[in-house]
Amino acid sequence: MNDITHQINYGNTNIYNINEKDAKVINDERSFKTNDKYDEILNGEMINSKIKTYEIMNKSDNNIKIVYSYTIHDSKNQMNLYNELISINITVDKNNNYNLTKKIKNLPFFRYGHFLCLTKNDCILSIGGTDGKTNYAIVEKYCEKNKRWKQINLMHFARSNFCGICTENNDIFVLGGEGNEKNILKSVEYYDSTINAWRSLPPLNCVRHSASAIIYQDTIFIIGGKDGIGNYGKVHKSVETLNINQKNKKWEMFKSLKQSRLGLATIVFKDKIYAIGGSTGIKDLKSVEIYDFKIGKWIEGPSLNYARSNFVVFMWNNCLVVYGGINNNKEGHSNNAEIFDEMKQKWVLLNETMDT
């Protein structure tokens, strides 16, 4: 039976700039083989197709770089782990068809359920995650120059399948997730880039993993997720907010989604929050909800062509693009992309080619 991880995106930020100075190195550098296989049981369930994705925001000219992480069980029920750095180029031809060219570089790594960030100088940060037995609090950095992961810091709590946000002023927020005692977390912490250290924030009102988080006008929104492991617990439609500038910070309940969702993608587009796809815990979704601050409620948006969860959403040329994810209803692992045609109010599939 499939068990779905969460998606992480970085709101409406364009580029994440990590502090150029590394924090104190805790352990020696380590290197790992690409695509190590794991024959593991996660949360008491064997996973057939388990994918975790990230929107990463480095842009140069028309190219967008994302880090895309997923695991798939093969015919022998062995888990194959993939972490990919993908360079995406989108063009429009004379017939107004959208075309996507991508170049994929495989990265060595040994965990999943982790949080990935692509730095301004094209290094990659990995935070937390699990090897299928133990959750980790470590923060590691990978640079193409030495092709190794170097541990640079530790979070306060070990966690996997949490959601997070990277901000333009070099801070990282991590929220909820799964702990080492098979418990779901409500703890929140952030990386203060000015001192290269993690600080605690007030806990969430609800425990949740596989949620999605964004930041908009100095307020963090955490949306959806689930409060139990495996087949246990409920999928949230609730939303919580935290104003990071308030002196006495406290999470407040916000207007709930119409549909319960985990593994959804969220992004701020033209001062509206888009909650896209995800899963009910039973089936994947193609529906979209939009929070319009002017009218103060969630409204139904144009649906995707394909139901998907645990995928990437990013901005290209002032348009929304979704990429990848899983569809347990039909196709399983999906690498296709859709772009939102705002004028026609519909999602359009992109023609894809591989740049070798």
mmCIF file of C-alpha atoms in Angstrom:
data_model
loop_
_atom_site.group_PDB
_atom_site.id
_atom_site.type_symbol
_atom_site.label_atom_id
_atom_site.label_comp_id
_atom_site.label_asym_id
_atom_site.label_seq_id
_atom_site.Cartn_x
_atom_site.Cartn_y
_atom_site.Cartn_z
ATOM 1 C CA MET A 1 0.000 0.000 0.000
ATOM 2 C CA ASN A 2 1.320 3.421 -0.884
ATOM 3 C CA ASP A 3 2.202 5.838 1.878
ATOM 4 C CA ILE A 4 2.587 9.412 0.744
ATOM 5 C CA THR A 5 5.262 11.849 1.776
ATOM 6 C CA HIS A 6 4.798 15.566 1.774
ATOM 7 C CA GLN A 7 5.744 18.285 -0.601
ATOM 8 C CA ILE A 8 7.820 21.314 0.316
ATOM 9 C CA ASN A 9 7.852 24.590 -1.535
ATOM 10 C CA TYR A 10 9.172 28.002 -0.762
ATOM 11 C CA GLY A 11 6.184 30.268 -1.199
ATOM 12 C CA ASN A 12 6.582 33.225 -3.491
ATOM 13 C CA THR A 13 10.324 33.628 -3.066
ATOM 14 C CA ASN A 14 12.449 33.686 -6.200
ATOM 15 C CA ILE A 15 15.967 32.962 -4.964
ATOM 16 C CA TYR A 16 17.119 31.490 -1.692
ATOM 17 C CA ASN A 17 20.425 32.952 -0.499
ATOM 18 C CA ILE A 18 22.105 30.884 2.195
ATOM 19 C CA ASN A 19 24.789 32.433 4.366
ATOM 20 C CA GLU A 20 28.082 32.073 2.526
ATOM 21 C CA LYS A 21 29.958 31.138 5.708
ATOM 22 C CA ASP A 22 29.454 27.549 6.807
ATOM 23 C CA ALA A 23 28.484 26.844 10.369
ATOM 24 C CA LYS A 24 30.886 24.825 12.479
ATOM 25 C CA VAL A 25 31.574 21.426 10.953
ATOM 26 C CA ILE A 26 30.325 18.756 13.346
ATOM 27 C CA ASN A 27 31.531 15.625 11.547
ATOM 28 C CA ASP A 28 34.041 14.887 8.841
ATOM 29 C CA GLU A 29 32.989 14.970 5.216
ATOM 30 C CA ARG A 30 31.308 11.825 3.916
ATOM 31 C CA SER A 31 30.569 10.595 0.428
ATOM 32 C CA PHE A 32 27.785 8.245 -0.628
ATOM 33 C CA LYS A 33 27.003 6.191 -3.692
ATOM 34 C CA THR A 34 24.179 7.312 -5.915
ATOM 35 C CA ASN A 35 20.873 5.437 -5.818
ATOM 36 C CA ASP A 36 21.603 3.248 -2.785
ATOM 37 C CA LYS A 37 18.895 0.616 -2.405
ATOM 38 C CA TYR A 38 16.911 0.151 0.764
ATOM 39 C CA ASP A 39 14.684 -2.782 1.574
ATOM 40 C CA GLU A 40 12.810 -1.002 4.335
ATOM 41 C CA ILE A 41 9.358 -0.872 5.848
ATOM 42 C CA LEU A 42 8.196 2.695 6.516
ATOM 43 C CA ASN A 43 5.545 3.284 9.190
ATOM 44 C CA GLY A 44 4.615 -0.394 9.045
ATOM 45 C CA GLU A 45 3.738 -0.269 5.352
ATOM 46 C CA MET A 46 5.660 -1.308 2.262
ATOM 47 C CA ILE A 47 5.844 1.569 -0.170
ATOM 48 C CA ASN A 48 5.308 0.869 -3.852
ATOM 49 C CA SER A 49 5.877 4.399 -5.082
ATOM 50 C CA LYS A 50 6.936 7.113 -2.674
ATOM 51 C CA ILE A 51 7.959 10.511 -3.946
ATOM 52 C CA LYS A 52 9.039 13.725 -2.316
ATOM 53 C CA THR A 53 9.585 16.869 -4.340
ATOM 54 C CA TYR A 54 10.887 20.364 -3.913
ATOM 55 C CA GLU A 55 10.691 23.676 -5.652
ATOM 56 C CA ILE A 56 14.120 25.271 -5.739
ATOM 57 C CA MET A 57 14.447 28.738 -7.063
ATOM 58 C CA ASN A 58 17.738 29.482 -8.797
ATOM 59 C CA LYS A 59 17.019 31.137 -12.130
ATOM 60 C CA SER A 60 19.394 32.229 -14.871
ATOM 61 C CA ASP A 61 17.987 33.668 -18.088
ATOM 62 C CA ASN A 62 15.240 31.222 -19.019
ATOM 63 C CA ASN A 63 16.571 28.312 -16.947
ATOM 64 C CA ILE A 64 15.109 27.208 -13.646
ATOM 65 C CA LYS A 65 16.846 24.727 -11.363
ATOM 66 C CA ILE A 66 14.917 22.439 -9.059
ATOM 67 C CA VAL A 67 15.871 19.618 -6.748
ATOM 68 C CA TYR A 68 13.563 16.643 -7.097
ATOM 69 C CA SER A 69 13.740 13.740 -4.656
ATOM 70 C CA TYR A 70 11.768 10.514 -4.769
ATOM 71 C CA THR A 71 11.925 6.814 -3.913
ATOM 72 C CA ILE A 72 10.444 3.924 -5.865
ATOM 73 C CA HIS A 73 10.191 0.249 -5.006
ATOM 74 C CA ASP A 74 11.337 -2.076 -7.756
ATOM 75 C CA SER A 75 9.932 -5.500 -8.647
ATOM 76 C CA LYS A 76 11.878 -7.031 -5.751
ATOM 77 C CA ASN A 77 10.371 -4.535 -3.298
ATOM 78 C CA GLN A 78 13.726 -2.835 -2.850
ATOM 79 C CA MET A 79 13.595 0.909 -2.383
ATOM 80 C CA ASN A 80 15.578 2.929 -4.930
ATOM 81 C CA LEU A 81 16.376 6.460 -3.831
ATOM 82 C CA TYR A 82 16.760 9.303 -6.317
ATOM 83 C CA ASN A 83 17.863 12.882 -5.707
ATOM 84 C CA GLU A 84 18.024 14.900 -8.906
ATOM 85 C CA LEU A 85 19.188 18.385 -9.749
ATOM 86 C CA ILE A 86 17.092 19.346 -12.761
ATOM 87 C CA SER A 87 17.715 22.284 -15.066
ATOM 88 C CA ILE A 88 14.479 23.279 -16.794
ATOM 89 C CA ASN A 89 14.072 25.493 -19.856
ATOM 90 C CA ILE A 90 10.590 26.474 -21.056
ATOM 91 C CA THR A 91 9.887 27.984 -24.472
ATOM 92 C CA VAL A 92 6.822 28.848 -26.539
ATOM 93 C CA ASP A 93 6.799 27.917 -30.236
ATOM 94 C CA LYS A 94 5.108 29.718 -33.131
ATOM 95 C CA ASN A 95 1.920 27.729 -32.533
ATOM 96 C CA ASN A 96 1.838 28.892 -28.903
ATOM 97 C CA ASN A 97 2.677 25.422 -27.622
ATOM 98 C CA TYR A 98 4.697 25.256 -24.429
ATOM 99 C CA ASN A 99 7.852 23.149 -24.593
ATOM 100 C CA LEU A 100 9.965 22.033 -21.650
ATOM 101 C CA THR A 101 13.556 20.852 -22.007
ATOM 102 C CA LYS A 102 15.194 19.351 -18.944
ATOM 103 C CA LYS A 103 18.635 18.141 -17.996
ATOM 104 C CA ILE A 104 18.905 15.818 -15.000
ATOM 105 C CA LYS A 105 21.945 15.321 -12.778
ATOM 106 C CA ASN A 106 21.793 12.533 -10.189
ATOM 107 C CA LEU A 107 23.011 13.397 -6.694
ATOM 108 C CA PRO A 108 24.421 10.970 -4.115
ATOM 109 C CA PHE A 109 22.362 10.729 -0.935
ATOM 110 C CA PHE A 110 21.224 8.167 1.622
ATOM 111 C CA ARG A 111 18.056 9.579 3.253
ATOM 112 C CA TYR A 112 14.519 10.510 2.279
ATOM 113 C CA GLY A 113 11.771 12.572 3.901
ATOM 114 C CA HIS A 114 14.326 15.395 4.031
ATOM 115 C CA PHE A 115 14.224 19.098 3.142
ATOM 116 C CA LEU A 116 16.367 20.378 0.261
ATOM 117 C CA CYS A 117 17.512 23.902 -0.596
ATOM 118 C CA LEU A 118 19.586 25.048 -3.548
ATOM 119 C CA THR A 119 21.907 27.889 -2.579
ATOM 120 C CA LYS A 120 22.831 30.898 -4.661
ATOM 121 C CA ASN A 121 26.231 29.391 -5.470
ATOM 122 C CA ASP A 122 24.577 26.110 -6.559
ATOM 123 C CA CYS A 123 25.368 24.156 -3.425
ATOM 124 C CA ILE A 124 22.555 22.056 -1.972
ATOM 125 C CA LEU A 125 21.453 21.903 1.652
ATOM 126 C CA SER A 126 19.753 18.811 3.014
ATOM 127 C CA ILE A 127 17.969 19.001 6.364
ATOM 128 C CA GLY A 128 16.664 16.126 8.467
ATOM 129 C CA GLY A 129 15.066 13.061 6.918
ATOM 130 C CA THR A 130 15.181 9.342 7.625
ATOM 131 C CA ASP A 131 16.964 6.179 6.516
ATOM 132 C CA GLY A 132 13.805 4.164 7.169
ATOM 133 C CA LYS A 133 14.746 3.380 10.772
ATOM 134 C CA THR A 134 15.980 6.606 12.350
ATOM 135 C CA ASN A 135 15.025 10.246 11.840
ATOM 136 C CA TYR A 136 17.843 12.783 11.762
ATOM 137 C CA ALA A 137 18.400 16.382 12.844
ATOM 138 C CA ILE A 138 21.507 16.954 10.752
ATOM 139 C CA VAL A 139 22.041 19.707 8.195
ATOM 140 C CA GLU A 140 24.389 18.852 5.353
ATOM 141 C CA LYS A 141 25.797 20.737 2.392
ATOM 142 C CA TYR A 142 26.699 19.307 -1.023
ATOM 143 C CA CYS A 143 28.810 21.187 -3.551
ATOM 144 C CA GLU A 144 29.655 20.011 -7.047
ATOM 145 C CA LYS A 145 33.290 20.933 -6.500
ATOM 146 C CA ASN A 146 34.016 18.159 -3.999
ATOM 147 C CA LYS A 147 30.980 15.929 -4.681
ATOM 148 C CA ARG A 148 30.539 15.194 -0.995
ATOM 149 C CA TRP A 149 28.052 15.983 1.740
ATOM 150 C CA LYS A 150 29.498 17.947 4.656
ATOM 151 C CA GLN A 151 27.609 18.185 7.924
ATOM 152 C CA ILE A 152 27.403 21.812 9.017
ATOM 153 C CA ASN A 153 24.731 22.045 11.706
ATOM 154 C CA LEU A 154 22.031 20.323 13.776
ATOM 155 C CA MET A 155 18.359 21.120 14.286
ATOM 156 C CA HIS A 156 16.903 20.934 17.792
ATOM 157 C CA PHE A 157 14.700 17.955 16.875
ATOM 158 C CA ALA A 158 15.159 15.010 14.553
ATOM 159 C CA ARG A 159 12.339 14.953 12.015
ATOM 160 C CA SER A 160 11.268 13.659 8.628
ATOM 161 C CA ASN A 161 8.339 14.396 6.318
ATOM 162 C CA PHE A 162 8.121 17.943 7.626
ATOM 163 C CA CYS A 163 7.485 21.082 5.636
ATOM 164 C CA GLY A 164 9.630 24.163 5.423
ATOM 165 C CA ILE A 165 10.259 27.567 3.945
ATOM 166 C CA CYS A 166 13.387 29.305 2.685
ATOM 167 C CA THR A 167 13.261 33.103 2.855
ATOM 168 C CA GLU A 168 14.982 35.833 0.897
ATOM 169 C CA ASN A 169 16.812 37.036 4.009
ATOM 170 C CA ASN A 170 18.593 33.715 4.478
ATOM 171 C CA ASP A 171 16.407 32.076 7.125
ATOM 172 C CA ILE A 172 14.898 28.572 7.052
ATOM 173 C CA PHE A 173 11.697 27.535 8.829
ATOM 174 C CA VAL A 174 10.866 23.877 9.524
ATOM 175 C CA LEU A 175 7.451 22.811 10.786
ATOM 176 C CA GLY A 176 6.022 19.578 12.189
ATOM 177 C CA GLY A 177 6.879 16.207 10.685
ATOM 178 C CA GLU A 178 7.509 12.766 12.133
ATOM 179 C CA GLY A 179 9.735 12.190 15.168
ATOM 180 C CA ASN A 180 11.749 9.200 16.328
ATOM 181 C CA GLU A 181 9.090 7.797 18.660
ATOM 182 C CA LYS A 182 6.612 7.267 15.815
ATOM 183 C CA ASN A 183 4.978 10.484 16.945
ATOM 184 C CA ILE A 184 3.786 13.416 14.854
ATOM 185 C CA LEU A 185 5.365 16.747 15.764
ATOM 186 C CA LYS A 186 3.970 20.210 16.326
ATOM 187 C CA SER A 187 7.355 21.806 17.059
ATOM 188 C CA VAL A 188 8.642 24.640 14.866
ATOM 189 C CA GLU A 189 12.171 25.977 14.553
ATOM 190 C CA TYR A 190 14.077 28.287 12.274
ATOM 191 C CA TYR A 191 17.648 28.738 11.167
ATOM 192 C CA ASP A 192 18.880 32.246 11.994
ATOM 193 C CA SER A 193 21.476 32.971 9.338
ATOM 194 C CA THR A 194 22.879 35.943 11.263
ATOM 195 C CA ILE A 195 24.229 33.655 13.985
ATOM 196 C CA ASN A 196 24.328 30.316 12.134
ATOM 197 C CA ALA A 197 22.086 28.684 14.729
ATOM 198 C CA TRP A 198 18.606 27.207 15.133
ATOM 199 C CA ARG A 199 15.985 28.936 17.293
ATOM 200 C CA SER A 200 12.648 27.656 18.562
ATOM 201 C CA LEU A 201 9.281 29.137 17.632
ATOM 202 C CA PRO A 202 5.900 28.487 19.297
ATOM 203 C CA PRO A 203 4.478 25.024 18.544
ATOM 204 C CA LEU A 204 1.605 24.483 16.135
ATOM 205 C CA ASN A 205 -1.914 23.993 17.467
ATOM 206 C CA CYS A 206 -2.192 20.680 15.586
ATOM 207 C CA VAL A 207 0.389 17.975 15.009
ATOM 208 C CA ARG A 208 0.889 17.440 11.296
ATOM 209 C CA HIS A 209 3.219 15.872 8.762
ATOM 210 C CA SER A 210 3.079 16.030 4.960
ATOM 211 C CA ALA A 211 1.728 19.578 5.094
ATOM 212 C CA SER A 212 2.779 22.539 2.954
ATOM 213 C CA ALA A 213 3.999 25.928 4.137
ATOM 214 C CA ILE A 214 4.429 29.374 2.628
ATOM 215 C CA ILE A 215 5.259 32.837 3.916
ATOM 216 C CA TYR A 216 3.327 35.905 2.801
ATOM 217 C CA GLN A 217 3.646 39.437 4.183
ATOM 218 C CA ASP A 218 5.642 38.238 7.209
ATOM 219 C CA THR A 219 3.050 35.592 8.063
ATOM 220 C CA ILE A 220 3.694 31.852 7.855
ATOM 221 C CA PHE A 221 0.834 29.686 6.606
ATOM 222 C CA ILE A 222 0.883 25.928 7.198
ATOM 223 C CA ILE A 223 -1.776 24.146 5.187
ATOM 224 C CA GLY A 224 -3.149 20.622 5.315
ATOM 225 C CA GLY A 225 -1.134 17.562 6.295
ATOM 226 C CA LYS A 226 -1.982 14.558 8.442
ATOM 227 C CA ASP A 227 -1.978 13.857 12.186
ATOM 228 C CA GLY A 228 -1.270 10.120 12.119
ATOM 229 C CA ILE A 229 1.180 7.614 10.657
ATOM 230 C CA GLY A 230 0.279 5.088 7.972
ATOM 231 C CA ASN A 231 -3.448 4.364 7.882
ATOM 232 C CA TYR A 232 -4.027 6.063 11.225
ATOM 233 C CA GLY A 233 -5.124 9.627 11.859
ATOM 234 C CA LYS A 234 -6.972 12.182 9.790
ATOM 235 C CA VAL A 235 -5.971 14.347 6.861
ATOM 236 C CA HIS A 236 -6.240 18.039 7.719
ATOM 237 C CA LYS A 237 -8.168 20.730 5.927
ATOM 238 C CA SER A 238 -7.158 23.173 8.658
ATOM 239 C CA VAL A 239 -4.763 26.096 8.179
ATOM 240 C CA GLU A 240 -2.645 27.858 10.816
ATOM 241 C CA THR A 241 -0.814 31.191 10.657
ATOM 242 C CA LEU A 242 2.019 32.819 12.601
ATOM 243 C CA ASN A 243 3.036 36.476 12.305
ATOM 244 C CA ILE A 244 6.807 36.351 12.695
ATOM 245 C CA ASN A 245 7.016 40.050 13.597
ATOM 246 C CA GLN A 246 4.675 39.891 16.581
ATOM 247 C CA LYS A 247 6.309 40.213 19.986
ATOM 248 C CA ASN A 248 4.173 37.503 21.565
ATOM 249 C CA LYS A 249 4.095 35.017 18.739
ATOM 250 C CA LYS A 250 1.243 32.513 18.662
ATOM 251 C CA TRP A 251 -0.210 30.265 15.992
ATOM 252 C CA GLU A 252 -3.761 31.224 15.028
ATOM 253 C CA MET A 253 -6.299 29.069 13.216
ATOM 254 C CA PHE A 254 -7.127 30.375 9.737
ATOM 255 C CA LYS A 255 -9.990 29.627 7.374
ATOM 256 C CA SER A 256 -9.929 25.948 6.459
ATOM 257 C CA LEU A 257 -9.665 24.434 3.010
ATOM 258 C CA LYS A 258 -12.807 22.955 1.511
ATOM 259 C CA GLN A 259 -10.958 19.683 0.823
ATOM 260 C CA SER A 260 -8.647 17.824 3.206
ATOM 261 C CA ARG A 261 -5.188 17.492 1.617
ATOM 262 C CA LEU A 262 -1.734 16.138 2.314
ATOM 263 C CA GLY A 263 1.186 16.172 -0.092
ATOM 264 C CA LEU A 264 -0.213 19.313 -1.705
ATOM 265 C CA ALA A 265 1.741 22.154 -3.296
ATOM 266 C CA THR A 266 1.187 25.750 -2.214
ATOM 267 C CA ILE A 267 2.404 29.034 -3.622
ATOM 268 C CA VAL A 268 1.477 32.722 -3.533
ATOM 269 C CA PHE A 269 0.563 34.037 -6.970
ATOM 270 C CA LYS A 270 -0.662 37.597 -7.489
ATOM 271 C CA ASP A 271 -1.493 38.035 -3.802
ATOM 272 C CA LYS A 272 -3.549 34.848 -3.640
ATOM 273 C CA ILE A 273 -2.675 31.510 -2.050
ATOM 274 C CA TYR A 274 -2.943 28.515 -4.364
ATOM 275 C CA ALA A 275 -3.416 25.085 -2.741
ATOM 276 C CA ILE A 276 -2.860 22.625 -5.572
ATOM 277 C CA GLY A 277 -3.481 18.897 -5.789
ATOM 278 C CA GLY A 278 -2.336 16.588 -3.016
ATOM 279 C CA SER A 279 -4.070 13.528 -1.642
ATOM 280 C CA THR A 280 -7.036 12.685 0.559
ATOM 281 C CA GLY A 281 -5.008 9.799 1.949
ATOM 282 C CA ILE A 282 -6.962 7.464 -0.343
ATOM 283 C CA LYS A 283 -6.781 9.105 -3.755
ATOM 284 C CA ASP A 284 -4.711 11.828 -5.359
ATOM 285 C CA LEU A 285 -6.339 15.115 -6.315
ATOM 286 C CA LYS A 286 -6.317 17.409 -9.329
ATOM 287 C CA SER A 287 -8.510 20.067 -7.723
ATOM 288 C CA VAL A 288 -7.155 23.521 -6.870
ATOM 289 C CA GLU A 289 -8.274 25.929 -4.161
ATOM 290 C CA ILE A 290 -7.417 29.626 -4.116
ATOM 291 C CA TYR A 291 -7.540 31.901 -1.080
ATOM 292 C CA ASP A 292 -8.525 35.398 -2.153
ATOM 293 C CA PHE A 293 -7.606 37.912 0.552
ATOM 294 C CA LYS A 294 -10.002 40.480 -0.924
ATOM 295 C CA ILE A 295 -13.066 38.343 -0.256
ATOM 296 C CA GLY A 296 -11.590 36.417 2.665
ATOM 297 C CA LYS A 297 -12.379 32.860 1.614
ATOM 298 C CA TRP A 298 -11.199 29.836 -0.352
ATOM 299 C CA ILE A 299 -12.666 29.491 -3.832
ATOM 300 C CA GLU A 300 -12.428 26.689 -6.373
ATOM 301 C CA GLY A 301 -9.785 27.156 -9.064
ATOM 302 C CA PRO A 302 -9.185 25.430 -12.416
ATOM 303 C CA SER A 303 -8.290 21.760 -11.927
ATOM 304 C CA LEU A 304 -5.074 20.161 -13.151
ATOM 305 C CA ASN A 305 -5.190 17.761 -16.086
ATOM 306 C CA TYR A 306 -3.685 15.021 -13.901
ATOM 307 C CA ALA A 307 -4.252 14.270 -10.248
ATOM 308 C CA ARG A 308 -0.919 14.417 -8.430
ATOM 309 C CA SER A 309 0.617 14.709 -4.989
ATOM 310 C CA ASN A 310 4.130 15.452 -3.741
ATOM 311 C CA PHE A 311 5.136 17.567 -6.711
ATOM 312 C CA VAL A 312 6.851 20.859 -7.472
ATOM 313 C CA VAL A 313 5.216 24.211 -8.151
ATOM 314 C CA PHE A 314 7.273 27.180 -9.368
ATOM 315 C CA MET A 315 6.997 30.449 -11.260
ATOM 316 C CA TRP A 316 8.081 30.899 -14.861
ATOM 317 C CA ASN A 317 7.546 34.123 -16.806
ATOM 318 C CA ASN A 318 4.814 35.177 -14.358
ATOM 319 C CA CYS A 319 3.044 31.828 -14.827
ATOM 320 C CA LEU A 320 2.523 28.900 -12.467
ATOM 321 C CA VAL A 321 4.105 25.574 -13.437
ATOM 322 C CA VAL A 322 3.686 22.196 -11.722
ATOM 323 C CA TYR A 323 6.120 19.336 -12.294
ATOM 324 C CA GLY A 324 6.316 15.686 -11.303
ATOM 325 C CA GLY A 325 4.696 13.942 -8.361
ATOM 326 C CA ILE A 326 2.702 10.750 -8.071
ATOM 327 C CA ASN A 327 -0.755 9.630 -9.082
ATOM 328 C CA ASN A 328 -1.707 6.485 -7.213
ATOM 329 C CA ASN A 329 -5.070 6.481 -8.998
ATOM 330 C CA LYS A 330 -3.548 5.676 -12.404
ATOM 331 C CA GLU A 331 -0.066 6.472 -13.604
ATOM 332 C CA GLY A 332 2.081 6.154 -10.482
ATOM 333 C CA HIS A 333 5.344 8.099 -10.821
ATOM 334 C CA SER A 334 4.878 11.114 -13.088
ATOM 335 C CA ASN A 335 7.453 13.433 -14.616
ATOM 336 C CA ASN A 336 5.116 15.569 -16.718
ATOM 337 C CA ALA A 337 4.526 19.299 -16.302
ATOM 338 C CA GLU A 338 1.557 21.645 -16.608
ATOM 339 C CA ILE A 339 1.464 25.426 -16.936
ATOM 340 C CA PHE A 340 -1.426 27.637 -15.851
ATOM 341 C CA ASP A 341 -2.845 29.716 -18.705
ATOM 342 C CA GLU A 342 -4.347 32.558 -16.704
ATOM 343 C CA MET A 343 -6.078 34.089 -19.717
ATOM 344 C CA LYS A 344 -7.919 30.869 -20.558
ATOM 345 C CA GLN A 345 -8.179 29.831 -16.899
ATOM 346 C CA LYS A 346 -6.906 26.316 -17.528
ATOM 347 C CA TRP A 347 -3.827 24.148 -17.055
ATOM 348 C CA VAL A 348 -1.935 23.182 -20.221
ATOM 349 C CA LEU A 349 0.410 20.211 -20.593
ATOM 350 C CA LEU A 350 3.954 20.985 -21.727
ATOM 351 C CA ASN A 351 5.727 19.023 -24.439
ATOM 352 C CA GLU A 352 8.871 17.585 -22.852
ATOM 353 C CA THR A 353 12.286 16.641 -24.206
ATOM 354 C CA MET A 354 15.453 15.506 -22.446
ATOM 355 C CA ASP A 355 18.660 17.497 -22.905
ATOM 356 C CA THR A 356 21.465 14.960 -23.008
#
